[in-house]
Coordinates of C-alpha atoms and ligand atoms in Angstrom, one line a residue:
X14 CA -26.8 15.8 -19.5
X15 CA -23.8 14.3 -17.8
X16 CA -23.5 13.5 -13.9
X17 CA -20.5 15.2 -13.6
X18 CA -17.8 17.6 -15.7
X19 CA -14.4 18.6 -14.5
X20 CA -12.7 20.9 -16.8
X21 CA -9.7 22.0 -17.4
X22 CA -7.5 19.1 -15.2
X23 CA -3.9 18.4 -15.6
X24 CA -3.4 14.1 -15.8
X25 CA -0.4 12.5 -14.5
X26 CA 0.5 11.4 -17.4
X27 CA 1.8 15.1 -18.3
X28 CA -1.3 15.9 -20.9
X29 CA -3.0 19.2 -19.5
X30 CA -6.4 21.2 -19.7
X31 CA -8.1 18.1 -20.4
X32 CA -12.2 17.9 -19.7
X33 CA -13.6 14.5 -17.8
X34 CA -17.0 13.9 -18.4
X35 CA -18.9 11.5 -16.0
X36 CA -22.0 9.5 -16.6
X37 CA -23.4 6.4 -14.6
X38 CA -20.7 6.5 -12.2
X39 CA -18.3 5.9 -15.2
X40 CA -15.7 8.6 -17.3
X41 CA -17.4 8.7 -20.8
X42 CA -15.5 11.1 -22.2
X43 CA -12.0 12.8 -21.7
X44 CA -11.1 15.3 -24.3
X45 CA -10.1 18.6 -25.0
X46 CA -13.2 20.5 -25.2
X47 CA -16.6 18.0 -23.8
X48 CA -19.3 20.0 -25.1
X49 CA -22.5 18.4 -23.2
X50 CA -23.3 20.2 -19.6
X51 CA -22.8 18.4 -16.7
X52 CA -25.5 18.3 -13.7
X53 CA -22.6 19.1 -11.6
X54 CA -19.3 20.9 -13.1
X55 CA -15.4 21.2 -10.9
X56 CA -13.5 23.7 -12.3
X57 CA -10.1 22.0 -11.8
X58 CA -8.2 25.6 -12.9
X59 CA -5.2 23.3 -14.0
X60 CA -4.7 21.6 -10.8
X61 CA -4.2 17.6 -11.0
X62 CA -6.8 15.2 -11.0
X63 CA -5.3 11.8 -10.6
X64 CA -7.2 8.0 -10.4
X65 CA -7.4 7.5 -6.7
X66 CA -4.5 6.5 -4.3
X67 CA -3.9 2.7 -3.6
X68 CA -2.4 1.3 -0.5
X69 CA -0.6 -2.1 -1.4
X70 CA 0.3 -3.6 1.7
X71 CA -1.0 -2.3 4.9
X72 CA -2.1 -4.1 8.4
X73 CA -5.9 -2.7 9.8
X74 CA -6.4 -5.0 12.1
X75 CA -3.3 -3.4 14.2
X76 CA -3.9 0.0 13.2
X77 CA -5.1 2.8 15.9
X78 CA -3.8 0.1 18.8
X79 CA -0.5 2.7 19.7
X80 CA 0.5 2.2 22.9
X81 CA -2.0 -1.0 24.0
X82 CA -1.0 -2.9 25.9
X83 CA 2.4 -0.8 26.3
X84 CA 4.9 0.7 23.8
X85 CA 7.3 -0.9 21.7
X86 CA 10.4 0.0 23.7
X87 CA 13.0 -0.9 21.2
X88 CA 11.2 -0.4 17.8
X89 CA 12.1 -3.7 16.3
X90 CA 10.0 -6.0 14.4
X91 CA 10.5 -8.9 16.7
X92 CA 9.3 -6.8 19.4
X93 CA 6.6 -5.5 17.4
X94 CA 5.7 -8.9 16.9
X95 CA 5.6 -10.1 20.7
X96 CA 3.8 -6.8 21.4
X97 CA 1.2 -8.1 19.0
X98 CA 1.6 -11.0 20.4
X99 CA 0.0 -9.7 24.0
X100 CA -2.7 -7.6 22.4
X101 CA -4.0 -10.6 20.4
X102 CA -6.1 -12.0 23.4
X103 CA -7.5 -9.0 24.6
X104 CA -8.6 -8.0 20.6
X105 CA -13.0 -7.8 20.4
X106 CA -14.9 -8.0 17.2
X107 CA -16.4 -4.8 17.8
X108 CA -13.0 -2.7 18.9
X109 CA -11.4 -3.9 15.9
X110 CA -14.3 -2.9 13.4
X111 CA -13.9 0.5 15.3
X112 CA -10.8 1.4 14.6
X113 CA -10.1 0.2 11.3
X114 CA -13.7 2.0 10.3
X115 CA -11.6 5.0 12.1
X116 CA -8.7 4.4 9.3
X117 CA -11.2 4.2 6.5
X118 CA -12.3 7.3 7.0
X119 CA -8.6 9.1 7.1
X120 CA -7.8 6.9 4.0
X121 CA -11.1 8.6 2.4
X122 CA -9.9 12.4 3.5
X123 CA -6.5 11.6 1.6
X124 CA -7.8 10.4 -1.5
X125 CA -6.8 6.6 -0.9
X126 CA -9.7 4.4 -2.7
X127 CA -8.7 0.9 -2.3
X128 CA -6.2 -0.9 0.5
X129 CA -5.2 -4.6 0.3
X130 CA -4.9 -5.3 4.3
X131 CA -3.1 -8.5 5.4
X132 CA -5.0 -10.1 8.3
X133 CA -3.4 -12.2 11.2
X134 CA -5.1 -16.0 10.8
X135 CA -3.3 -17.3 13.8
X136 CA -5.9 -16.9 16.2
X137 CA -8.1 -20.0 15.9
X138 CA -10.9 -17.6 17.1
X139 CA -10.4 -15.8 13.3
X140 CA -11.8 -12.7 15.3
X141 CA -9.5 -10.4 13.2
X142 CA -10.6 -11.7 9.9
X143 CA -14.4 -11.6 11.1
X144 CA -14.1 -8.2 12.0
X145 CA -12.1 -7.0 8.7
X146 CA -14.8 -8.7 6.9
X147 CA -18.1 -7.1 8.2
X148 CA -15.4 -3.9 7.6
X149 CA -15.1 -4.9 4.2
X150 CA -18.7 -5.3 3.2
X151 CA -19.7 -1.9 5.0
X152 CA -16.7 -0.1 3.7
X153 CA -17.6 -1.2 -0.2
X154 CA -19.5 1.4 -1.5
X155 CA -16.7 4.1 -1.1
X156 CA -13.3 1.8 -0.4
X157 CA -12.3 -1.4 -2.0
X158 CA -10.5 -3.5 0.4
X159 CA -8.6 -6.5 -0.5
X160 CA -7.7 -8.7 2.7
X161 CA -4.5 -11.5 2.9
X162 CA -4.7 -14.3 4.9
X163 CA -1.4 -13.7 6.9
X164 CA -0.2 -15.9 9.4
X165 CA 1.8 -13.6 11.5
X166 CA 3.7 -16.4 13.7
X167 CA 4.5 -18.8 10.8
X168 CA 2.1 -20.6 8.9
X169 CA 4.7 -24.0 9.7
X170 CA 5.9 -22.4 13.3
X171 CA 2.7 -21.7 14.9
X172 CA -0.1 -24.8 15.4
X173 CA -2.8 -24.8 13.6
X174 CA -1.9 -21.4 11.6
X175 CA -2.4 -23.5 8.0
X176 CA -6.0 -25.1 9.1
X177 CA -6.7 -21.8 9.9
X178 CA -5.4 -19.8 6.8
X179 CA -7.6 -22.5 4.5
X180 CA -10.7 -21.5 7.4
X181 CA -10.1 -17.7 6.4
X182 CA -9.8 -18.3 2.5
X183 CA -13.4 -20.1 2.7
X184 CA -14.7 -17.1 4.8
X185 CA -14.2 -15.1 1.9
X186 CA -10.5 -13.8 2.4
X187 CA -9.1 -13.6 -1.0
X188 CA -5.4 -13.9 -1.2
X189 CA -2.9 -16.1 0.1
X190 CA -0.1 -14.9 2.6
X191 CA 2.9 -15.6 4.6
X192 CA 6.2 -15.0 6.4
X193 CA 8.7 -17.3 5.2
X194 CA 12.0 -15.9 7.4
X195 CA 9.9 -16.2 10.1
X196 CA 10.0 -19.7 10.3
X197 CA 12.1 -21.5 12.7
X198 CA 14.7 -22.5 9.3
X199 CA 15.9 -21.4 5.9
X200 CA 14.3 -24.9 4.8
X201 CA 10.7 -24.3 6.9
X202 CA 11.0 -21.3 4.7
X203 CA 10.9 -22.4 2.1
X204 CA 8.8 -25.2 2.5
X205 CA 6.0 -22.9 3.7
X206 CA 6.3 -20.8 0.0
X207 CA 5.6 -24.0 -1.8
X208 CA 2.6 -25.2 0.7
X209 CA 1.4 -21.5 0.5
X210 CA 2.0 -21.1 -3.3
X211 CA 0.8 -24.5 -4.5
X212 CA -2.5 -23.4 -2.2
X213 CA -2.8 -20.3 -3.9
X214 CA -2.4 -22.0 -7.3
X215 CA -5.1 -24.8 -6.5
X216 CA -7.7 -22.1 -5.2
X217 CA -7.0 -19.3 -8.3
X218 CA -5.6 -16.9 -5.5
X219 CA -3.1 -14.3 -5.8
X220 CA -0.4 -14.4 -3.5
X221 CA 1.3 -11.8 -1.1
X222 CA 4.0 -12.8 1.0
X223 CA 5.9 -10.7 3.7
X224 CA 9.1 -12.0 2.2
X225 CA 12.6 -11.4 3.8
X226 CA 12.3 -8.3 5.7
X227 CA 15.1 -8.7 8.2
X228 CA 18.7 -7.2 7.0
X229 CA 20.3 -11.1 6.9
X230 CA 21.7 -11.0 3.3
X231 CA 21.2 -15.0 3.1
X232 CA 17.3 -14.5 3.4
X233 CA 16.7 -15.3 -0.3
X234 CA 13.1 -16.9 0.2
X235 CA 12.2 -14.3 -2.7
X236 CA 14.4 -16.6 -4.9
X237 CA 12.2 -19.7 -3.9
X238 CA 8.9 -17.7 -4.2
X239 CA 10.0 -16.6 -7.6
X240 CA 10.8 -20.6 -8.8
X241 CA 7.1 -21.2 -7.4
X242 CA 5.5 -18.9 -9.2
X243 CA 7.1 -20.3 -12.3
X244 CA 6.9 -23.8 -11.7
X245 CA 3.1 -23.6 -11.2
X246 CA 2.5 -20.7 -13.9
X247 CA 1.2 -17.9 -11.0
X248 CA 3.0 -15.5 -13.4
X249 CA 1.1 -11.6 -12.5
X250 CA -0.4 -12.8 -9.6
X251 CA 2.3 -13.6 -6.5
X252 CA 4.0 -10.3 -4.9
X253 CA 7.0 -10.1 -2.2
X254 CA 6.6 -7.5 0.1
X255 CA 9.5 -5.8 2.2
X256 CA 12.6 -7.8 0.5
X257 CA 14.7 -5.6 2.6
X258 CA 17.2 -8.4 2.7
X259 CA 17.9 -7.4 -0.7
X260 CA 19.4 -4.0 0.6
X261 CA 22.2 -6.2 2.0
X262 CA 22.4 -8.6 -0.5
X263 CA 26.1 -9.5 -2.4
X264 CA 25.6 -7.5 -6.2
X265 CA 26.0 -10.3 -8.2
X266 CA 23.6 -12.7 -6.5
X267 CA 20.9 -10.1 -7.1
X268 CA 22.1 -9.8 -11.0
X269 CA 20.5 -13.1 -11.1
X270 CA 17.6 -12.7 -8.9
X271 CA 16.0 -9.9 -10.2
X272 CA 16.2 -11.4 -13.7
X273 CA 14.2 -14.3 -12.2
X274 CA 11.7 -12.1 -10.7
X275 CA 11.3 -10.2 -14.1
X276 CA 10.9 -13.6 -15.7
X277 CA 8.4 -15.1 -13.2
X278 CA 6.4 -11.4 -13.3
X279 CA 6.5 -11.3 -9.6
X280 CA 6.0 -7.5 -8.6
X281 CA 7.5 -6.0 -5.3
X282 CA 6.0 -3.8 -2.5
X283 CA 8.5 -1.3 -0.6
X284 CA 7.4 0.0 2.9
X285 CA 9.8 3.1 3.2
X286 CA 8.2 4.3 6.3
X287 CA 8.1 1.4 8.0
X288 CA 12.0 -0.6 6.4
X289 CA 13.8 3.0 7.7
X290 CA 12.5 2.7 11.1
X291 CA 12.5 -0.8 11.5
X292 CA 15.8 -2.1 9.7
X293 CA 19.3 -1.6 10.6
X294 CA 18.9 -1.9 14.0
X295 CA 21.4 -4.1 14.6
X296 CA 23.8 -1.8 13.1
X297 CA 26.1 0.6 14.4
X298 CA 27.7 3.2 12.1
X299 CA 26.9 2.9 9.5
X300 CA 23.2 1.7 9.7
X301 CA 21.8 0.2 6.3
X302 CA 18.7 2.0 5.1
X303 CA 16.9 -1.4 4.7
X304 CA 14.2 -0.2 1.7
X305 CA 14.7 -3.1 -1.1
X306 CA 16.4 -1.9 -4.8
X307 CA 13.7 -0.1 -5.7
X308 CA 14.9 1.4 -8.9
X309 CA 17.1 -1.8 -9.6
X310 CA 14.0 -3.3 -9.8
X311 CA 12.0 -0.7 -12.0
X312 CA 14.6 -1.1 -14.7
X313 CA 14.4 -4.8 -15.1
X314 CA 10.9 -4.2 -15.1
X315 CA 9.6 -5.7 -12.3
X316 CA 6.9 -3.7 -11.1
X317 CA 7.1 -2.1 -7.6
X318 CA 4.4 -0.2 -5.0
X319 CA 4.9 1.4 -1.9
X320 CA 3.0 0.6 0.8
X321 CA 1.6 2.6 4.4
X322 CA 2.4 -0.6 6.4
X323 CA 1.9 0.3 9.9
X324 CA -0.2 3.2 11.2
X325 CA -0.3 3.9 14.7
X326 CA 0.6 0.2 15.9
X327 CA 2.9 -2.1 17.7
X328 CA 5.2 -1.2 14.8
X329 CA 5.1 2.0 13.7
X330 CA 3.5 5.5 16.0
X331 CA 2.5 7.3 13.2
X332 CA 1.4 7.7 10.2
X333 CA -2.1 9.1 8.4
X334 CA -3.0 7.6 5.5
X335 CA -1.3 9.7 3.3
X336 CA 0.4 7.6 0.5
X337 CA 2.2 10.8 -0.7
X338 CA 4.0 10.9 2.7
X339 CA 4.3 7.3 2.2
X340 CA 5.9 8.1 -1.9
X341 CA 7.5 11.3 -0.6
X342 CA 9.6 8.7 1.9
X343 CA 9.9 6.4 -0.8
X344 CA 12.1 8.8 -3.0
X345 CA 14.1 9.8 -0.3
X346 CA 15.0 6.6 0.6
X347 CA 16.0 5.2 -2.6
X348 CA 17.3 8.8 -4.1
X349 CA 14.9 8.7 -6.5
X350 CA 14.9 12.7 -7.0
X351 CA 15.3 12.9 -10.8
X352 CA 12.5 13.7 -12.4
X353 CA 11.2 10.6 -14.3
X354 CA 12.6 8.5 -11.4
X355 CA 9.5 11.0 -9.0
X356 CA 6.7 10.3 -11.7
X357 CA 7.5 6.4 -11.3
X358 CA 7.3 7.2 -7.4
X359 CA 3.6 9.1 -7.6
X360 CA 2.9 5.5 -10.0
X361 CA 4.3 3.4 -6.9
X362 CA 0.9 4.7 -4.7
X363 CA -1.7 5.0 -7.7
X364 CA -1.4 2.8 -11.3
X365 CA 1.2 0.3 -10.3
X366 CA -0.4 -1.0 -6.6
X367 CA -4.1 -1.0 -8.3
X368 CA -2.5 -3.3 -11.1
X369 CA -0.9 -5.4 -8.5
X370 CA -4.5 -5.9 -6.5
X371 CA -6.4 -6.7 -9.7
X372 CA -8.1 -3.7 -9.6
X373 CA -10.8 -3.0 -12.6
X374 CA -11.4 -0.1 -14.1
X375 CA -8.9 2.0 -12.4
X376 CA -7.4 5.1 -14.5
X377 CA -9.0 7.8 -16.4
X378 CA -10.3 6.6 -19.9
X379 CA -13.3 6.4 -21.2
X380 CA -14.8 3.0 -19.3
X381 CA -12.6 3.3 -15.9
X382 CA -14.7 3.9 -12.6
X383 CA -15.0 7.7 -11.9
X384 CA -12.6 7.3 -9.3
X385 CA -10.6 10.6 -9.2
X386 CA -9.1 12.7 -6.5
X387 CA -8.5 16.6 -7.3
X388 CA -5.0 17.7 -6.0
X389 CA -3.7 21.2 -5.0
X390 CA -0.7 21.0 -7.3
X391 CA 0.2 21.1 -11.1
X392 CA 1.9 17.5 -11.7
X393 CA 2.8 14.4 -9.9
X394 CA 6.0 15.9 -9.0
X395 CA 4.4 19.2 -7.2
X396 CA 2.1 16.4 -5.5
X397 CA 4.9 15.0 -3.8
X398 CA 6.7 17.9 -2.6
X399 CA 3.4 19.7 -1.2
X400 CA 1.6 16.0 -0.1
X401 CA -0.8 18.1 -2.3
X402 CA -4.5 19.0 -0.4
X403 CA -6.9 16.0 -1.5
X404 CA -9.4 19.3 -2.4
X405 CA -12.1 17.0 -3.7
X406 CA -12.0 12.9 -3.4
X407 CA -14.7 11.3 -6.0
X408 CA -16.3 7.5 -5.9
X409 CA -18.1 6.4 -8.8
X410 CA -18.9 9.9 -10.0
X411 CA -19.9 11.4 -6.5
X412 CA -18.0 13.6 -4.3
X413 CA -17.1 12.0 -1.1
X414 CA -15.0 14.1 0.4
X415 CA -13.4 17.7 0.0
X416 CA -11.1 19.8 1.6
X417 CA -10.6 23.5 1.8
X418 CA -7.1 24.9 -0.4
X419 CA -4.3 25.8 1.3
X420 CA -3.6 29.3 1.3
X421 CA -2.9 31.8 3.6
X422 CA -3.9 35.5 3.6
X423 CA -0.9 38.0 5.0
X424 CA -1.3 41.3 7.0
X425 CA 2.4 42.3 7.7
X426 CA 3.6 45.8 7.8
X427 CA 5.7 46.6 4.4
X428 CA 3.5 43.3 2.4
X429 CA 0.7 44.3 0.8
X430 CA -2.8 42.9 2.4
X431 CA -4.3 40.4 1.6
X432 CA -1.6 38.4 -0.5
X433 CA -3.0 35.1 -1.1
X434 CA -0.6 32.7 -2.3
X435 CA -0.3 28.9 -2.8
X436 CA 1.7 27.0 -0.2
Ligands
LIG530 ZN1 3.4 -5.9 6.7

């Protein structure tokens, strides 16, 4: 007797009416027709069951902190960054733990199993990266979340912020960050990449930089984090997030950049919600889009996420959780509407971020976690034009969350009663 049978599930892979038998909190079986009973059976009627959603680059110890102490009058980054700046010293253990507990929840409802969260290690106190912690370890048995050690004012600018980076990494915090154009210079820059990637390399750590996300075409500290990651064989392991610089960057330079990225398998994480709002403002008419070459990228093979970012913070004022808004954005964005080019957008919040996190047993094969989230759509591409209803969210071969199908019954004069139909 298995724990658990869906039948009759669509994959996003494009195979359809497929059964997915659960046992031990594991798929055992996916097949045509799984003839042993299941404790517990989900008709899937043909709807699309997909591994769960995965947030690549997100920021919970900010999130839920709209409007405190004020609001982000401008909507820049830098400040976004001083605004952070003032709520730091009035951040507790226990308001942080709150809120990002808050998020967790949302990120459940939506289907989104596993988050890698940078944290801010510039606080000697480490509250941040106490709190995220204690979040981590009660969060566990239904979210995975992977935290970064981030030092948000520059691990070189800001005193203390390396001492304090190597404190967090002994806490437990489990890949190495940083903000290279947000040192004082180019070279401080780049002389933070090597400190942080020759760290990363010494400790076994992955490594996930916020890496040139301003519009100044010269930013090119992905170049130097890409020569790192060669020079000290990180290859699979080191990502640059935001590389909005990019956007603006002369064509041939980044004929020989993204070769080198390719080369050195650094991946890439796009923030479309968060590099629409945020970049161009410096810019009259017309205003740059700031999103990074996303399908540049994807056809020299370097692998590329999207990420949530910012949800209700100093940066960004909304927001949900929802990594198909974030995907649906994506697209947009980067005119990514044709149909293979949408597929590799649904992959940019589910296979490609859990590959960039390390994530085992993710995907639907015989082995994988029973991880799955039942959509109210046919395909990856109805997915992203519904942001499908999450109508069941599964952990380890358990339902966690469910929630009721969209559909709407009419009463009009002239319709007939009673028309149910899918939105
Ligand atoms: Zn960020």
């Amino acid at each position: 007797m298995l724990d658990l049978l869906i039948k009759n599930a669509n994959l996003p892979d494009g195979r359809t009416g497929l059964d997915i038998a659960i046992q031990n909190g594991r798929i055992a079986e996916v097949g045509e027709r799984v003839s042993p009973k299941g404790r517990e059976t989900i008709d899937a009627g043909g709807q699309l069951v997909s591994p769960p959603f995965v947030d690549a680059h997100f920021h919970m110890d900010a999130t839920l902190s709209f409007g405190i102490p004020r609001v982000n009058q401008s909507g820049t980054l830098l400040e976004g960054i001083a605004l952070w700046g003032e709520l730091k010293p009035q951040l507790t253990f226990e308001a942080i733990v709150a809120r990002a507990m808050t998020y967790c929840d949302w990120a459940v409802g939506k289907g989104l199993l596993a988050i890698r969260s940078h944290v801010d290690v510039c606080d000697p106190r480490l509250l941040a990266v106490e709190a995220l912690l204690e979040v981590k370890k009660r969060v566990a048995p239904y979210l995975d979340l992977q935290l970064v050690a981030f030092p948000q004012d520059g691990v070189l600018r800001s005193p203390g912020a390396l001492e304090n980076l190597k404190r967090s990494l002994d806490l437990g915090v489990e890949v190495v960050g940083g903000i290279p154009h947000f040192e004082r210079t180019m070279a401080d820059g780049a002389e933070s990449v090597k400190i942080l990637t020759e760290l990363a390399a010494q400790r076994g750590l992955r490594v996930d930089m916020h890496c040139d996300e301003t519009d100044d075409p010269l930013s090119r500290h992905i170049e130097t984090l890409a020569y790192h990651t060669q020079r000290l064989g990180l290859h699979g392991r080191v990502n640059g997030s935001h590389l909005t610089s990019m956007h603006s960057m002369d064509n041939y330079y980044v004929s020989k950049l993204i070769p080198l990225m390719a080369e050195a398998r650094v991946s890439a994480v796009a923030n479309p919600l968060i590099n629409i709002t945020i970049q161009g403002r410096h810019d009259t008419y017309p205003k740059r889009r700031g999103m990074t070459r996303v399908p540049e990228l994807l056809a020299a093979g370097v692998p590329v996420a999207f990420g949530h970012d910012c949800v209700m913070d100093p940066w960004y004022s909304l927001g949900s959780g929802d990594m198909l808004e974030v995907a649906h954005m994506g697209l947009h964005v980067a005119q990514m509407t044709g149909q293979d080019a949408m597929r590799a957008c649904f992959r940019a919040v589910t296979e490609t971020p859990a590959a960039i996190l390390g994530i085992e047993g993710y995907g639907i094969a015989p082995g994988c976690n029973a991880d799955l989230v039942l959509l109210q759509a046919r395909d990856p591409i109805e997915a992203l034009r519904l942001r499908a209803t999450r109508l069941a969210v599964i952990r380890r071969g358990k339902v966690i969350s469910h929630t009721p199908a969209t559909t709407a019954a009419l009463d009009l004069p002239g319709r007939a009663r009673e028309t149910s139909f899918r939105i």
